[in-house]
Every structure is written in C-alpha cells, then in structure tokens.
Coordinates of C-alpha atoms in Angstrom, one line a residue:
M27 CA 151.2 114.3 77.0
D28 CA 149.6 110.9 77.8
D29 CA 150.0 108.5 74.9
S30 CA 147.3 106.2 76.1
A31 CA 144.2 106.0 73.9
D32 CA 141.2 107.8 75.1
D33 CA 138.5 105.2 75.4
T34 CA 135.7 107.8 76.0
P35 CA 133.3 107.7 73.1
M36 CA 132.5 110.9 71.3
L37 CA 129.2 112.6 72.2
G38 CA 126.2 110.6 70.9
M39 CA 128.3 107.8 69.4
D40 CA 128.5 104.8 71.7
L41 CA 130.3 101.5 71.6
P42 CA 128.2 98.4 71.4
E43 CA 127.6 97.0 74.9
A44 CA 127.8 93.5 76.3
P45 CA 125.8 93.0 79.5
P46 CA 127.5 95.4 82.0
A47 CA 129.6 94.2 84.8
P48 CA 128.1 94.5 88.3
A49 CA 130.6 97.1 89.3
S50 CA 132.8 99.6 87.4
N51 CA 135.3 102.2 88.3
G52 CA 134.4 104.3 85.2
P53 CA 131.8 107.1 85.1
Y54 CA 128.2 105.9 85.0
R55 CA 126.5 106.0 81.7
V56 CA 122.7 106.5 81.6
L57 CA 120.6 103.7 80.2
A58 CA 119.6 105.6 77.2
R59 CA 123.2 105.7 76.0
K60 CA 124.3 102.3 77.3
Y61 CA 121.5 100.5 75.4
R62 CA 121.5 102.5 72.2
P63 CA 120.8 100.1 69.4
Q64 CA 123.9 99.0 67.5
T65 CA 122.2 96.8 64.9
F66 CA 118.9 97.0 63.1
A67 CA 117.8 93.9 65.1
E68 CA 118.0 95.9 68.3
L69 CA 115.9 98.7 66.8
I70 CA 112.5 97.9 68.3
G71 CA 109.1 98.8 66.7
Q72 CA 110.4 99.8 63.2
D73 CA 110.1 96.5 61.3
A74 CA 108.5 98.1 58.2
M75 CA 111.4 100.6 57.8
V76 CA 114.0 97.9 58.4
R77 CA 112.4 95.7 55.8
T78 CA 112.3 98.5 53.2
L79 CA 115.9 99.4 53.8
G80 CA 117.0 95.7 53.6
N81 CA 115.2 95.2 50.3
A82 CA 116.7 98.5 48.9
I83 CA 120.2 97.4 49.9
A84 CA 119.7 93.9 48.5
R85 CA 118.5 95.2 45.2
D86 CA 121.0 98.0 45.0
R87 CA 118.2 100.6 44.9
L88 CA 119.6 103.0 47.5
A89 CA 118.2 106.5 47.6
H90 CA 120.6 109.4 47.8
A91 CA 118.8 111.1 50.7
F92 CA 116.8 109.6 53.6
L93 CA 114.6 111.5 56.1
M94 CA 113.6 110.0 59.4
T95 CA 110.7 111.6 61.3
G96 CA 108.8 110.7 64.4
V97 CA 108.3 111.7 68.0
R98 CA 111.2 112.1 70.3
G99 CA 113.2 109.1 71.4
V100 CA 111.9 106.6 68.8
G101 CA 115.4 106.1 67.2
K102 CA 115.7 108.6 64.4
T103 CA 119.4 109.5 65.0
S104 CA 120.2 106.0 65.9
T105 CA 118.7 104.8 62.7
A106 CA 120.7 107.3 60.7
R107 CA 123.9 106.0 62.3
L108 CA 122.9 102.4 61.6
I109 CA 122.3 103.3 58.0
A110 CA 125.7 104.8 57.8
K111 CA 127.2 101.6 59.1
A112 CA 125.1 99.4 56.8
L113 CA 126.3 101.3 53.7
N114 CA 130.0 101.4 54.7
C115 CA 130.4 98.0 56.3
I116 CA 133.1 95.8 54.6
G117 CA 132.7 92.7 56.7
P118 CA 135.2 91.0 59.0
D119 CA 137.2 89.9 56.0
G120 CA 137.2 93.3 54.4
Q121 CA 135.4 92.1 51.3
G122 CA 131.8 92.7 52.1
G123 CA 129.4 95.2 50.6
P124 CA 126.4 97.2 51.9
T125 CA 124.3 95.1 54.2
I126 CA 121.3 95.4 56.5
D127 CA 123.3 93.5 59.1
P128 CA 126.6 95.4 59.6
C129 CA 129.2 93.2 61.2
G130 CA 130.2 95.8 63.9
V131 CA 133.8 94.6 63.9
C132 CA 135.3 96.0 60.7
E133 CA 137.1 99.3 60.8
P134 CA 134.3 101.4 59.3
C135 CA 131.7 99.9 61.7
R136 CA 133.9 100.5 64.7
A137 CA 134.9 104.0 63.6
I138 CA 131.3 105.0 63.0
T139 CA 130.2 103.6 66.3
E140 CA 133.0 105.5 68.1
G141 CA 132.2 108.7 66.2
R142 CA 135.6 109.0 64.6
H143 CA 135.0 108.2 61.0
I144 CA 136.2 111.0 58.8
D145 CA 133.7 110.3 56.1
V146 CA 130.6 110.3 58.3
I147 CA 129.9 113.9 59.3
E148 CA 127.2 114.5 61.8
M149 CA 125.8 118.1 62.1
D150 CA 123.3 119.5 64.6
A151 CA 121.0 121.8 62.5
A152 CA 119.8 123.6 65.7
S153 CA 123.3 125.2 66.2
N154 CA 124.2 125.3 62.5
T155 CA 121.2 127.0 60.9
G156 CA 122.7 129.4 58.3
V157 CA 123.7 129.4 54.7
D158 CA 127.4 129.4 55.6
D159 CA 127.0 126.1 57.4
V160 CA 125.3 124.6 54.4
R161 CA 127.9 126.1 52.1
E162 CA 130.6 124.1 53.8
I163 CA 128.7 120.9 53.0
I164 CA 128.2 122.0 49.4
E165 CA 131.9 122.6 49.0
A166 CA 132.9 119.3 50.7
V167 CA 130.6 117.0 48.7
R168 CA 132.7 117.5 45.6
Y169 CA 135.5 115.5 47.1
A170 CA 135.4 111.7 47.2
A171 CA 135.3 109.8 50.5
V172 CA 138.7 109.3 52.1
S173 CA 138.4 105.7 53.2
A174 CA 134.7 104.7 53.2
R175 CA 132.4 103.6 50.4
Y176 CA 130.1 106.6 50.9
K177 CA 130.6 110.0 52.4
I178 CA 127.5 110.4 54.6
Y179 CA 126.1 113.6 56.1
I180 CA 123.8 113.2 59.1
I181 CA 121.8 116.3 59.9
D182 CA 119.8 116.1 63.1
E183 CA 116.8 118.3 63.7
V184 CA 117.0 119.4 60.0
H185 CA 113.8 121.5 60.4
M186 CA 115.9 124.1 62.2
L187 CA 117.7 125.1 59.1
S188 CA 116.8 128.5 57.8
R189 CA 114.8 129.0 54.6
N190 CA 117.9 130.3 52.8
A191 CA 119.9 127.3 54.0
F192 CA 117.3 124.9 52.7
N193 CA 117.3 126.7 49.3
A194 CA 121.1 126.6 49.1
L195 CA 121.0 122.9 49.7
L196 CA 118.3 122.0 47.2
K197 CA 120.5 121.6 44.1
T198 CA 123.1 119.5 45.8
L199 CA 120.4 117.4 47.5
E200 CA 118.7 116.7 44.2
E201 CA 121.8 115.7 42.2
P202 CA 124.5 114.8 44.7
P203 CA 127.7 113.0 43.6
P204 CA 127.3 109.2 43.6
H205 CA 129.6 108.8 46.6
V206 CA 127.4 111.1 48.9
K207 CA 124.4 110.2 51.0
F208 CA 122.3 112.5 53.1
L209 CA 120.5 111.3 56.3
F210 CA 118.1 113.8 57.9
A211 CA 116.3 113.4 61.2
T212 CA 113.5 115.7 62.5
T213 CA 110.7 115.7 65.0
E214 CA 108.7 118.4 63.1
V215 CA 108.5 117.2 59.5
N216 CA 105.8 119.8 58.8
K217 CA 108.5 122.5 59.1
V218 CA 110.6 121.0 56.4
P219 CA 110.0 122.5 53.0
V220 CA 108.1 120.4 50.5
T221 CA 110.9 120.9 48.0
V222 CA 113.3 119.1 50.4
L223 CA 110.8 116.3 51.2
S224 CA 110.3 115.6 47.6
R225 CA 114.0 114.9 47.2
C226 CA 114.2 112.4 50.1
Q227 CA 113.0 108.9 50.8
R228 CA 110.9 109.4 53.9
F229 CA 110.5 107.0 56.8
D230 CA 107.9 107.8 59.5
L231 CA 109.1 106.0 62.6
R232 CA 106.3 104.6 64.8
R233 CA 105.7 105.3 68.4
I234 CA 106.8 102.3 70.4
T235 CA 103.8 100.5 71.9
P236 CA 103.6 100.0 75.7
D237 CA 103.9 96.2 75.4
M238 CA 107.1 96.6 73.4
L239 CA 108.4 99.0 75.9
F240 CA 107.5 96.7 78.7
A241 CA 109.4 93.8 77.1
H242 CA 112.4 96.1 76.4
F243 CA 112.5 97.5 79.9
S244 CA 112.1 94.1 81.5
S245 CA 115.2 92.9 79.5
I246 CA 117.2 95.9 80.6
L247 CA 116.3 95.4 84.2
Q248 CA 117.4 91.8 84.0
K249 CA 120.8 92.9 82.6
E250 CA 121.1 95.5 85.3
G251 CA 120.3 93.0 88.0
V252 CA 117.3 95.0 89.3
E253 CA 114.0 93.5 90.3
A254 CA 110.7 95.4 89.5
E255 CA 107.0 94.7 89.9
A256 CA 105.2 94.2 86.6
P257 CA 102.7 97.1 87.3
A258 CA 105.7 99.4 88.0
I259 CA 107.2 98.6 84.5
W260 CA 103.8 99.1 82.9
L261 CA 103.5 102.5 84.6
I262 CA 106.9 103.5 83.2
A263 CA 106.0 102.1 79.7
N264 CA 102.8 104.2 79.7
A265 CA 104.5 107.3 81.0
A266 CA 107.1 107.1 78.2
E267 CA 104.3 107.9 75.6
G268 CA 106.0 105.8 72.9
S269 CA 109.5 107.2 73.4
V270 CA 112.2 104.7 74.3
R271 CA 114.6 107.4 75.4
D272 CA 112.0 109.0 77.7
G273 CA 111.2 105.6 79.2
L274 CA 114.8 104.7 79.8
S275 CA 115.3 108.0 81.6
I276 CA 112.3 107.3 83.8
L277 CA 113.7 103.8 84.4
D278 CA 117.0 105.2 85.4
Q279 CA 115.3 107.4 87.9
A280 CA 113.2 104.5 89.2
I281 CA 116.3 102.3 89.7
A282 CA 118.0 105.0 91.7
H283 CA 114.8 105.5 93.8
A284 CA 114.5 101.8 94.5
D285 CA 118.2 101.6 95.5
L286 CA 117.7 104.4 98.0
E287 CA 114.6 102.7 99.3
A288 CA 116.5 99.5 100.0
D289 CA 120.0 99.4 101.3
G290 CA 121.8 101.7 98.8
A291 CA 123.8 98.8 97.4
G292 CA 121.8 98.3 94.3
G293 CA 119.5 95.6 95.6
G294 CA 116.3 97.6 95.6
R295 CA 113.0 96.5 94.1
I296 CA 111.0 98.9 92.0
S297 CA 107.4 99.0 93.2
A298 CA 104.4 100.5 91.5
D299 CA 103.7 102.8 94.5
Q300 CA 107.3 104.1 94.3
V301 CA 107.0 104.8 90.6
R302 CA 103.6 106.5 91.0
T303 CA 105.1 108.7 93.7
M304 CA 108.2 109.4 91.7
L305 CA 106.2 110.5 88.7
G306 CA 103.8 112.6 90.8
L307 CA 100.8 110.5 89.7
S308 CA 97.8 110.6 92.0
D309 CA 97.0 107.4 94.0
R310 CA 94.6 105.3 92.1
T311 CA 92.6 104.4 95.3
A312 CA 92.3 108.0 96.3
I313 CA 91.2 109.0 92.8
A314 CA 88.7 106.2 92.7
Q315 CA 87.3 107.4 96.1
L316 CA 87.1 110.9 94.7
M317 CA 85.3 109.7 91.6
A318 CA 82.8 107.8 93.8
T319 CA 82.0 110.9 95.8
V320 CA 81.5 112.9 92.6
L321 CA 79.2 110.4 91.1
G322 CA 77.4 110.1 94.4
G323 CA 76.8 113.8 94.6
D324 CA 78.6 114.3 98.0
A325 CA 80.2 117.7 97.5
G326 CA 81.6 118.0 101.0
A327 CA 83.4 114.6 100.9
A328 CA 84.8 115.4 97.4
I329 CA 86.3 118.6 98.6
D330 CA 87.8 116.9 101.7
L331 CA 89.4 114.2 99.6
A332 CA 90.9 116.8 97.2
R333 CA 92.3 118.8 100.1
A334 CA 93.8 115.6 101.7
Q335 CA 95.5 114.7 98.4
Y336 CA 96.8 118.2 98.1
A337 CA 98.2 118.1 101.6
L338 CA 100.1 114.9 100.6
G339 CA 101.8 116.8 97.7
I340 CA 99.5 115.7 94.8
E341 CA 99.1 118.7 92.4
P342 CA 95.4 119.6 91.6
V343 CA 96.1 119.2 87.9
A344 CA 97.3 115.6 88.6
M345 CA 94.0 114.9 90.3
V346 CA 92.1 116.2 87.3
R347 CA 94.2 114.0 85.0
G348 CA 93.5 111.0 87.3
L349 CA 89.8 111.6 87.1
M350 CA 90.1 111.9 83.3
D351 CA 92.0 108.7 83.1
L352 CA 89.4 106.9 85.1
T353 CA 86.6 108.4 83.0
H354 CA 88.4 107.2 79.9
A355 CA 88.9 103.8 81.4
V356 CA 85.2 103.4 82.3
T357 CA 84.1 104.6 78.8
L358 CA 86.4 102.0 77.1
A359 CA 85.2 99.3 79.5
K360 CA 81.6 99.9 78.2
V361 CA 82.8 98.9 74.7
A362 CA 85.1 96.1 76.1
R363 CA 88.2 97.9 74.9
H364 CA 89.9 98.7 78.3
D365 CA 93.0 96.7 79.0
D366 CA 95.5 98.2 81.4
P367 CA 97.9 95.6 82.8
A368 CA 99.0 98.1 85.5
L369 CA 95.5 97.9 87.1
A370 CA 94.9 95.8 90.2
A371 CA 92.0 93.4 90.4
A372 CA 90.0 95.7 92.7
D373 CA 90.4 98.6 90.2
R374 CA 89.3 96.4 87.3
E375 CA 86.2 95.4 89.3
R376 CA 85.4 99.0 90.2
I377 CA 85.8 100.2 86.6
G378 CA 83.6 97.4 85.3
D379 CA 80.9 98.2 87.9
W380 CA 80.8 101.9 86.9
A381 CA 80.8 100.9 83.2
Q382 CA 77.5 98.9 83.8
K383 CA 75.9 101.7 85.8
L384 CA 76.8 104.8 83.8
G385 CA 75.6 105.6 80.3
F386 CA 77.6 107.1 77.5
A387 CA 75.9 110.5 77.8
P388 CA 76.8 111.1 81.4
L389 CA 80.4 109.8 80.7
N390 CA 80.7 112.2 77.8
R391 CA 79.5 115.1 79.8
L392 CA 81.9 114.2 82.6
W393 CA 84.7 114.0 80.2
Q394 CA 83.9 117.4 78.6
L395 CA 83.7 119.1 82.0
L396 CA 87.0 117.6 83.2
L397 CA 88.7 118.4 79.9
K398 CA 87.7 122.1 80.1
G399 CA 88.5 122.1 83.8
H400 CA 92.0 120.6 83.2
D401 CA 93.0 123.7 81.3
E402 CA 91.5 126.0 83.9
V403 CA 93.4 124.3 86.8
L404 CA 96.6 124.2 84.8
R405 CA 96.6 127.9 84.2
A406 CA 95.1 128.9 87.6
T407 CA 97.1 131.0 90.1
N408 CA 95.4 129.0 92.9
P409 CA 94.9 125.5 91.4
L410 CA 93.3 124.1 94.6
E411 CA 90.4 126.6 94.5
H412 CA 89.8 125.9 90.8
L413 CA 89.8 122.2 91.5
E414 CA 87.2 122.6 94.2
M415 CA 85.0 124.7 92.0
L416 CA 85.5 122.2 89.2
L417 CA 84.4 119.3 91.4
L418 CA 81.2 121.2 92.4
R419 CA 80.5 121.9 88.8
V420 CA 80.9 118.3 87.9
I421 CA 78.8 117.1 90.8
Y422 CA 75.8 119.2 89.8
A423 CA 76.0 118.6 86.1
A424 CA 78.0 115.6 84.8
S425 CA 76.3 112.8 86.7
L426 CA 72.8 113.9 85.8
P427 CA 70.9 111.9 83.2
D428 CA 70.0 113.5 80.0
P429 CA 66.3 114.3 79.4
G430 CA 65.6 111.0 77.6
E431 CA 67.2 109.0 80.3
L432 CA 65.4 111.0 83.0
A433 CA 62.1 110.3 81.3
K434 CA 62.9 106.5 81.2
L435 CA 63.9 106.5 84.9
L436 CA 60.7 108.3 85.9
E437 CA 58.5 106.1 83.8
S438 CA 60.2 102.9 85.1
G439 CA 60.2 104.0 88.7
G440 CA 64.0 104.2 88.9
V441 CA 63.7 107.6 90.6
P442 CA 61.2 108.1 93.5
A443 CA 59.0 110.5 91.8
M444 CA 55.7 110.7 90.0
P445 CA 55.8 109.3 86.4
L446 CA 56.7 111.8 83.7
V447 CA 53.4 111.2 81.9
A448 CA 50.3 110.7 83.9
P449 CA 48.1 107.8 82.9
Q450 CA 45.5 108.7 80.3
A451 CA 42.1 109.0 81.8
V452 CA 39.3 107.5 79.7
P453 CA 36.8 110.2 78.9
A454 CA 33.2 109.7 79.8
G455 CA 31.4 107.9 77.0
D456 CA 34.6 106.1 75.8
T457 CA 34.9 102.3 76.2
P458 CA 37.2 101.3 79.1
G459 CA 40.0 98.9 78.2
A460 CA 40.3 100.1 74.6
S461 CA 41.6 103.6 75.1
V462 CA 44.8 105.0 73.5
A463 CA 46.8 107.8 75.1
A464 CA 45.5 111.1 74.0
D465 CA 49.0 112.4 73.3
T466 CA 50.0 109.6 71.0
P467 CA 52.5 111.3 68.5
P468 CA 50.6 111.9 65.3
A469 CA 53.8 111.5 63.3
A470 CA 54.3 108.0 64.6
V471 CA 50.8 106.8 63.8
E472 CA 50.7 103.9 61.4
A473 CA 47.8 102.3 59.5
V474 CA 45.2 101.3 62.1
E475 CA 42.8 98.5 61.4
A476 CA 39.3 99.8 61.9
P477 CA 37.7 98.3 65.0
P478 CA 33.9 98.1 65.5
P479 CA 32.3 101.5 66.2
A480 CA 31.6 100.6 69.8
A481 CA 35.3 100.1 70.5
L482 CA 36.4 103.5 69.1
T483 CA 37.6 106.3 71.4
I484 CA 38.2 109.9 70.4
A485 CA 42.0 109.1 70.3
Q486 CA 41.3 106.1 68.0
I487 CA 39.2 108.3 65.7
H488 CA 42.0 110.7 65.4
Q489 CA 44.5 107.9 64.6
L490 CA 42.0 106.4 62.1
L491 CA 41.7 109.8 60.3
E492 CA 45.5 110.1 60.1
S493 CA 46.0 106.5 58.8
T494 CA 43.4 107.0 56.0
G495 CA 44.9 110.3 54.8
N496 CA 42.4 112.7 56.3
H497 CA 45.1 114.9 57.8
R498 CA 43.1 118.1 57.9
L499 CA 40.2 116.5 59.7
A500 CA 42.7 114.7 62.0
V501 CA 44.2 118.1 62.9
D502 CA 40.7 119.6 63.6
V503 CA 39.8 116.6 65.8
Y504 CA 43.1 116.8 67.8
D505 CA 43.3 120.6 68.2
H506 CA 39.7 121.9 68.3
M507 CA 37.0 119.3 68.8
R508 CA 35.6 119.3 72.3
L509 CA 33.7 116.1 72.8
I510 CA 30.3 116.1 74.5
A511 CA 29.3 112.4 73.9
L512 CA 30.6 109.4 72.1
E513 CA 28.2 106.4 71.6
P514 CA 28.4 103.5 69.1
G515 CA 27.8 105.2 65.7
T516 CA 27.1 108.6 67.3
L517 CA 29.4 111.5 68.0
T518 CA 28.4 114.8 69.6
F519 CA 30.8 117.8 69.9
A520 CA 30.6 121.4 71.1
P521 CA 30.3 124.0 68.4
V522 CA 33.6 125.7 67.9
P523 CA 34.1 128.4 65.2
A524 CA 37.5 126.9 64.3
L525 CA 35.9 123.7 63.1
G526 CA 33.9 125.3 60.3
E527 CA 30.3 124.6 59.1
G528 CA 31.1 121.5 57.1
F529 CA 33.1 119.7 59.8
A530 CA 30.2 117.4 60.9
R531 CA 29.4 116.3 57.4
D532 CA 33.1 115.7 56.5
L533 CA 33.8 113.8 59.6
A534 CA 30.7 111.5 59.1
D535 CA 31.8 110.8 55.5
A536 CA 35.3 110.0 56.6
L537 CA 34.1 107.7 59.4
L538 CA 31.8 105.9 57.0
A539 CA 34.6 105.4 54.5
A540 CA 37.0 104.2 57.2
T541 CA 34.8 101.9 59.2
G542 CA 32.1 100.9 56.7
N543 CA 29.4 102.0 59.3
R544 CA 27.3 105.1 59.0
W545 CA 27.9 107.6 61.8
S546 CA 25.8 110.4 63.2
V547 CA 28.0 113.4 63.8
R548 CA 26.4 116.6 65.0
A549 CA 27.1 119.7 67.1
G550 CA 25.4 119.7 70.5
E551 CA 25.0 122.2 73.4
G552 CA 27.5 122.9 76.1
E553 CA 31.3 123.4 76.2
G554 CA 32.2 119.7 76.1
R555 CA 35.4 118.2 77.4
P556 CA 38.9 119.6 76.5
S557 CA 40.3 118.8 73.1
L558 CA 43.1 116.2 72.8
A559 CA 45.6 119.0 72.4
Q560 CA 44.4 120.8 75.5
M561 CA 44.5 117.6 77.5
R562 CA 48.1 117.0 76.4
A563 CA 49.1 120.6 77.2
A564 CA 47.6 120.2 80.7
K565 CA 49.5 117.0 81.3
L566 CA 52.8 118.5 80.1
A567 CA 52.3 121.4 82.5
D568 CA 51.6 119.0 85.3
N569 CA 54.7 116.9 84.4
D570 CA 56.8 120.1 84.3
A571 CA 55.7 121.0 87.8
R572 CA 56.4 117.4 89.1
I573 CA 59.9 117.3 87.5
R574 CA 60.8 120.7 89.0
E575 CA 60.1 119.2 92.4
L576 CA 62.6 116.3 91.9
P577 CA 65.7 116.8 94.1
V578 CA 68.1 116.2 91.2
V579 CA 66.4 118.8 89.0
K580 CA 66.2 121.3 91.9
A581 CA 70.0 120.9 92.3
V582 CA 70.6 121.6 88.6
L583 CA 68.3 124.7 88.6
A584 CA 70.0 126.0 91.7
A585 CA 73.4 125.5 90.2
F586 CA 72.4 126.9 86.8
P587 CA 69.7 129.5 87.3
D588 CA 69.4 130.2 83.5
A589 CA 68.7 126.5 82.7
R590 CA 65.2 125.6 81.4
L591 CA 63.4 122.3 80.9
V592 CA 63.1 121.3 77.2
E593 CA 60.8 118.6 76.0
D594 CA 62.6 115.8 74.3
G595 CA 61.1 116.0 70.8
D596 CA 58.0 118.1 69.9
N597 CA 55.1 115.7 69.5
R598 CA 52.5 118.4 69.2
H599 CA 50.3 118.5 66.1
K600 CA 51.3 121.0 63.5
S601 CA 48.4 122.9 61.9
A602 CA 47.9 122.0 58.3
P603 CA 48.9 124.6 55.8

C-alpha cells in the first residue's frame, strides 16, 4: 500500500487556491471548483448576509440552525462550509474564537476545507431522504464534538427530506445540544415545512447581478491568462441568470472553444460571436433584420430570413426569443431604462430609432403575440412551420395601430387616406365661420358663454341647452329636431311627433333665459334637414366605409374575418329617462 498522502480533495470540499500555474500535470479542475470561495470576502453579492453573520458572531448571538436558500449556483453550500469554518476556527496560534474571517491555516480550517473534519458532517438530502437517515443524526447529536468547538451538520437540498423525516427532526432541531449547529441549504424553500422554517435563521441569498458577474469573470480570465472581448463576457454574465456556477461553467466552455479557434495552446481570444454561436443564440444582426421585415409588413422577406437562419442551425425557438429580447429592449428604451453593455453602437442606434417610432400599444401587442408563439414553437413537432405562421400572424396584427392611434394618424394625414371624420358642413341658414361640429360629444360640453343670436348655429343651441341644464330639450334638439330655417331670433323646424306639442314653447323660453333675447320658435312645413344625430350617423357610416378601404385595415380583415370595427368611445346622445 502506498504511504504517500492523497492530495485529492474530497468531493465538493476544495483547497484554497493561489493563482494557478500555467501548466500542471494533474487533472484539470473546472473553474467552478477551482474558484470556490474560501472566505466570506470572496463570496460575491451577499453583503447583507455576511454582515448579519459577522454581527451575530461578534455579539455571541449565534442561532442553532441556519437555512440558506436561493437559486442554483449563488453559494448556498459554499456559505454553509464557510460558516462551519467561521465557528470552528481557532486562529494560527490556536487561541482564537469564532470569527467572520477564518484564518484558513489552523487545523480545523484546513480539515473543513479538505472535507476531512470528523465533526463537520455533510449530508445530501436527495439521497438520504428517510427517517432512518435522520435517526442517525438524532442519535449522534447527543455526543460532544471530538476536536472542534461545534459539531456541525450540513444538509444540502434539505427540501428533499420526506415528511416523516422532517417530523422526526423537529424536536432535535428546536432544542439541540449547545455543541451542535445545523446548516441547511435548499433551492426550493417553499417545500420546507413551516415548522422547520420557524426553527431556523433564514438567509435568502441574492441572485448575482450581471455587473458583479462581469467583474468576477474578468478577474478569473486574467488569472487564467485568457483574453476575452468585453461583449463576450457580458453575454456569459447575462446567460448565467444570476448563478455564479452556471456562469463559470459557460466560461469554461468558452475558454475551450477559444483555444480550439486559435492554436490549441491556450492562447485563444474569446469573441462575442464565438460565445453567441456556442450558446446557440441567434445573430443580433439577423434578428434585427427579421424584426425590420416584420414591422415593415414584408411577409415574404420575413419567411426567407427565418429559413436562412434555420439553415445555419439556429433553432426557431431561439429566433422567437431573439425577437422577444429585441421587443423588450425597444420597450425599455422608450422609458430610458435600456442599458445592455453587450450591444454594439449600431444596435443601440437601431433600438433607439424603433423606440421613437413605435408606441407602447403596438409593442405590447407584439410582446403578447411573441410570448404566446414562443410556447407554441417550443412544443411544436415542426417548429419552423410554427415560426413561419407566427411571423405571419405578427405581421398582420402586432404592427397595426390601435383604433385611437389610427384615428390620430388619419386626422393628421399620417396615412394616405381620407380623414376619419369629414369636415362639418355648415347647414343653410347658419352663420359661416361660427359653426361647431355637429357631433361634438354632449358629455364633454362645458358651460358656453351665450353669443349674440346671429352667431348661433343649431349645434351651438344644443350646447347652450346642455350647459344651462336643459338636458331633455338638448336631447330632443340633437335626436329629433329637423331644422328648416335658422335666422337671428327665429327658428323654424319640421313637425315631428317625437318632439311633443310643447316643444316650441319650451325651447323659446329656454333660449330667452339663456341668451336674454326673445326667440320665435315654431313648426313649419316640409321635412327639414336631418337632425344632428342623423348627420353624425351618416358621417360615421361614411367613415366606416373609408376605413375599410384602407390597405392596412383590409389586411387585418383578411387575416381575421371575424374582426369588426368598433368606435373608440360612444359619443352618441343617450335618451333621457
């Protein structure tokens, strides 16, 4: 038997590392293990937790059980091991006590780092889920630590314990011996019973922000002697989704990819294009071109671009995600909250241009369509076909303005078509230059200062009645009165049964009270001109026909046969009760 010491660290327990030598004859260790934090100072992004632990240690207010929770790769198990070292460190001289800055050189620190300390027991709850496994802990906690200050149990993925195992642990967890500490780690804290949570001091470890990951990865690349473009590091930091371990795994792969791209001797340079290809991300330029064709309504070009990307090996779902990312970026740019360091200057300019041209409503519809389409493409047996149908659906729906915006475009001449509302013709007998649109919303009428009788039009009379509280008369004038003649102080209308016998007298009295001038109001002979309500209905029907002739609306109705035009707000008069 070989008497030489085995320098290979136990699984998951790593020695602290100095910057590695350029070459080594030993087996390669992945970056996630090589750069596992060995002190709290190396634990990035968890300042609040470190401060709390430091204060608890300094004030001798240590809990008997700690629970670390958070997404994968943020340092839960590493934190548990650091706490074990902090509680059992005795300092280089052997006289120290618990500290937030363990020395790393004393026997307990080195033994815990190497995973050989007899009083620090680490258990994987995923493979030890039953009551029997917990019973071993319950029996062992009665005995004092062999050589350390505290006997520490680290249970990883504690949520995997069975319900009976949790129940068996409760009493011991609530009142453990003073020499025992429990350290739990889990990614799914919602699966841990409340009875267990209430007995632990809980720390929610934060996701690591992309800028922290960027700085961390840049430092590691410098130690590894590998060059990388800044956008490439940002891509890796964003792809990590807040997980240091995931990011280091991607970084490991990117370094290997760069080496192969160069001379195979470790002198490669990581480029953004290489990282994008390695991660299967769609090319930004191609996605921007696809977005441009979608917004431009060029269905044929959009399908051709999608097929070209598919032929290059880009998955359809990746193209949909690319369009969603671009839509999200444009939307954030509208509120000045888009800041992606991985973007080139040309991409920033393009996003800013779209942010100025597109409104929130079209962007929201585009996002909703892409979000629904993403799930469809992801589950599809033929993703390319679903992608093509999604692009067609988006082209004929997402880029269209909503009814309010369409009305504004038509009124302002932004779309080559007839205006949404035709100019109000001045009825014969009215005074030119003083007319008010016949379809002025009655609900929006405010108090109107009474002009001289000669300046009044039928629309102004209607507004005057509304502003003075004669709502029933205003409704009759708007809905039923067919004007024959309107002269200064004289109003002649066609007899209509709906107006009633006292209409002329009531209207004359109301005009006298409102204007201070006596009016002659009487029923004449003939049919008269259409009422204000009839004129408005005719204009709406004409507008409807004009809108249906617009190319953009024709496209919508062709794509969605069941669609119908809806007026934006009902401005018609409601009959008085």
